[in-house]
């Protein structure tokens, strides 16, 4: 069984970059100085993922998981704050005037996907939750086109972040979701596609999720229990993005405990591949703690491998 | 003390540059001194002593810094009085902000670094590493200072137990809690309940009690995180009960919650009837700017239809704190009239901004508050109350 470690969602900015973004907002430094700090942070994040097969730029310059799409569609308004699920992080509601992909081009990709082959994107349900003005079919089109462009620009792995699918305990996927995934499947061809629902139990949706033409499914193991997945009938043909460290708390998980959990997953659920990551975005941790948790996952992975 | 359409603010105001720079040992500019002088003049305050201290520009002694904070507290309080509010505060001039300030005064916490709140706004986050214990009563001195010069009743806001818990990492109560098991989920909840109980009883209640003993009769518990985790709503209300304890009925307790899904508070909110008098929410942020008192134009105030069923006063946010746009009095009037219509009586409506105004300049904050008070007067006239 293939075993990886990857980032999950947005990665936290370093304390230096945090300081620089504040200084930039207050007019204390110019964009050149800010970009210099960004580059340093990208380098550090690149180094953190050295030799990993799936590498992300951590979305360091994204204000939230939807914000770059405000630049894709001209006339998009950036509105008030909306809490991001059970966190103390807030998104801004995007109000789209309609579907017009004028801003979806290589320059946008190079601005928001700085390096790596792992593209982390908002899933359609998440996108709909934090925006208005686009129908679900229009959101499907927007994301398909985005992934097509990203594939053409070198992305090979796609995570669709989808807490909205499980957070409210829904037992059905949104209308047209399976067809959307089928279309994406065609668009990304031999790329790897993972739908990543977190902040909720996957059980009510598990049957439908397993039927999607995705390579893997995310499981937040702070919310989900292995015994529940066994009883519900996990499909070993699917890979698993396993959220096994707590990204909302700074305590250090114990290696022996995690090894036991992962051994149980491998022996009982037997996913096609197993990706170790945080239960949600790493951004909810300060950078030093996130780096420590990533190093911890890497060590556990090496022991298990 | 209270009356129909009572007006108050919600905690924070910006800190003047001369106060911020003095604390950070950064040199003051002529503009900073001019600002201090102009606000002093505007507020009819004697500021010679302050200006004399500020002339030093930097390297202030601890005594001078204390005096500078005292003046910023005085000015902020006077500004709210001049705006015409019924109860006043100093906009957190004594505090860093609502999380870091209390946490630094509680044993058992360690700061780890910054996490993002939104956009390029971050807050420093601490982890609890031992059972929390109060190092010092952290709002008593502030109350005594403000009370010494306030000409109106003073309200003290205080960050609530649930928010302090939710905004902190847990490295103590969660120790050893397993992941990926059903038992682990249950243990996580139990750990959370223990953390909340300890903080409410060992930290929040003693602070509230000290304020009560010193004469405070209007206390606001800030709980912006209250609805963050829907399956913990019962724990949130339990933490309010634990925090208030034997002060029930002795103090006017207001709870402030903002930028949240308020529907999640119902029906569990009934458990604190008779303990909490006012629930203040943010409404203007989600409302239209059109005049009028119909449901569509006042769509931001929808939750009042639910709140009216319970025995609370509705504190209604009528000012959007994230924009410099100054709400006209007529818009405030219509928001208030709509709230009164929903709550059935003006006695069950208090008026305030959505949240603290710390992200606005004093000029903008003052103009917004002044219009708010003027809008309330217009509403009173429309209701035949004045």
mmCIF file of C-alpha atoms in Angstrom, chain A residues 37 81 91 238 290:
data_model
loop_
_atom_site.group_PDB
_atom_site.id
_atom_site.type_symbol
_atom_site.label_atom_id
_atom_site.label_comp_id
_atom_site.label_asym_id
_atom_site.label_seq_id
_atom_site.Cartn_x
_atom_site.Cartn_y
_atom_site.Cartn_z
ATOM 1 C CA UNK A 37 9.130 37.420 2.492
ATOM 2 C CA UNK A 81 -17.409 37.806 7.068
ATOM 3 C CA UNK A 91 -14.182 33.781 5.065
ATOM 4 C CA UNK A 238 -10.574 3.788 -2.788
ATOM 5 C CA UNK A 290 2.123 22.868 11.969
#
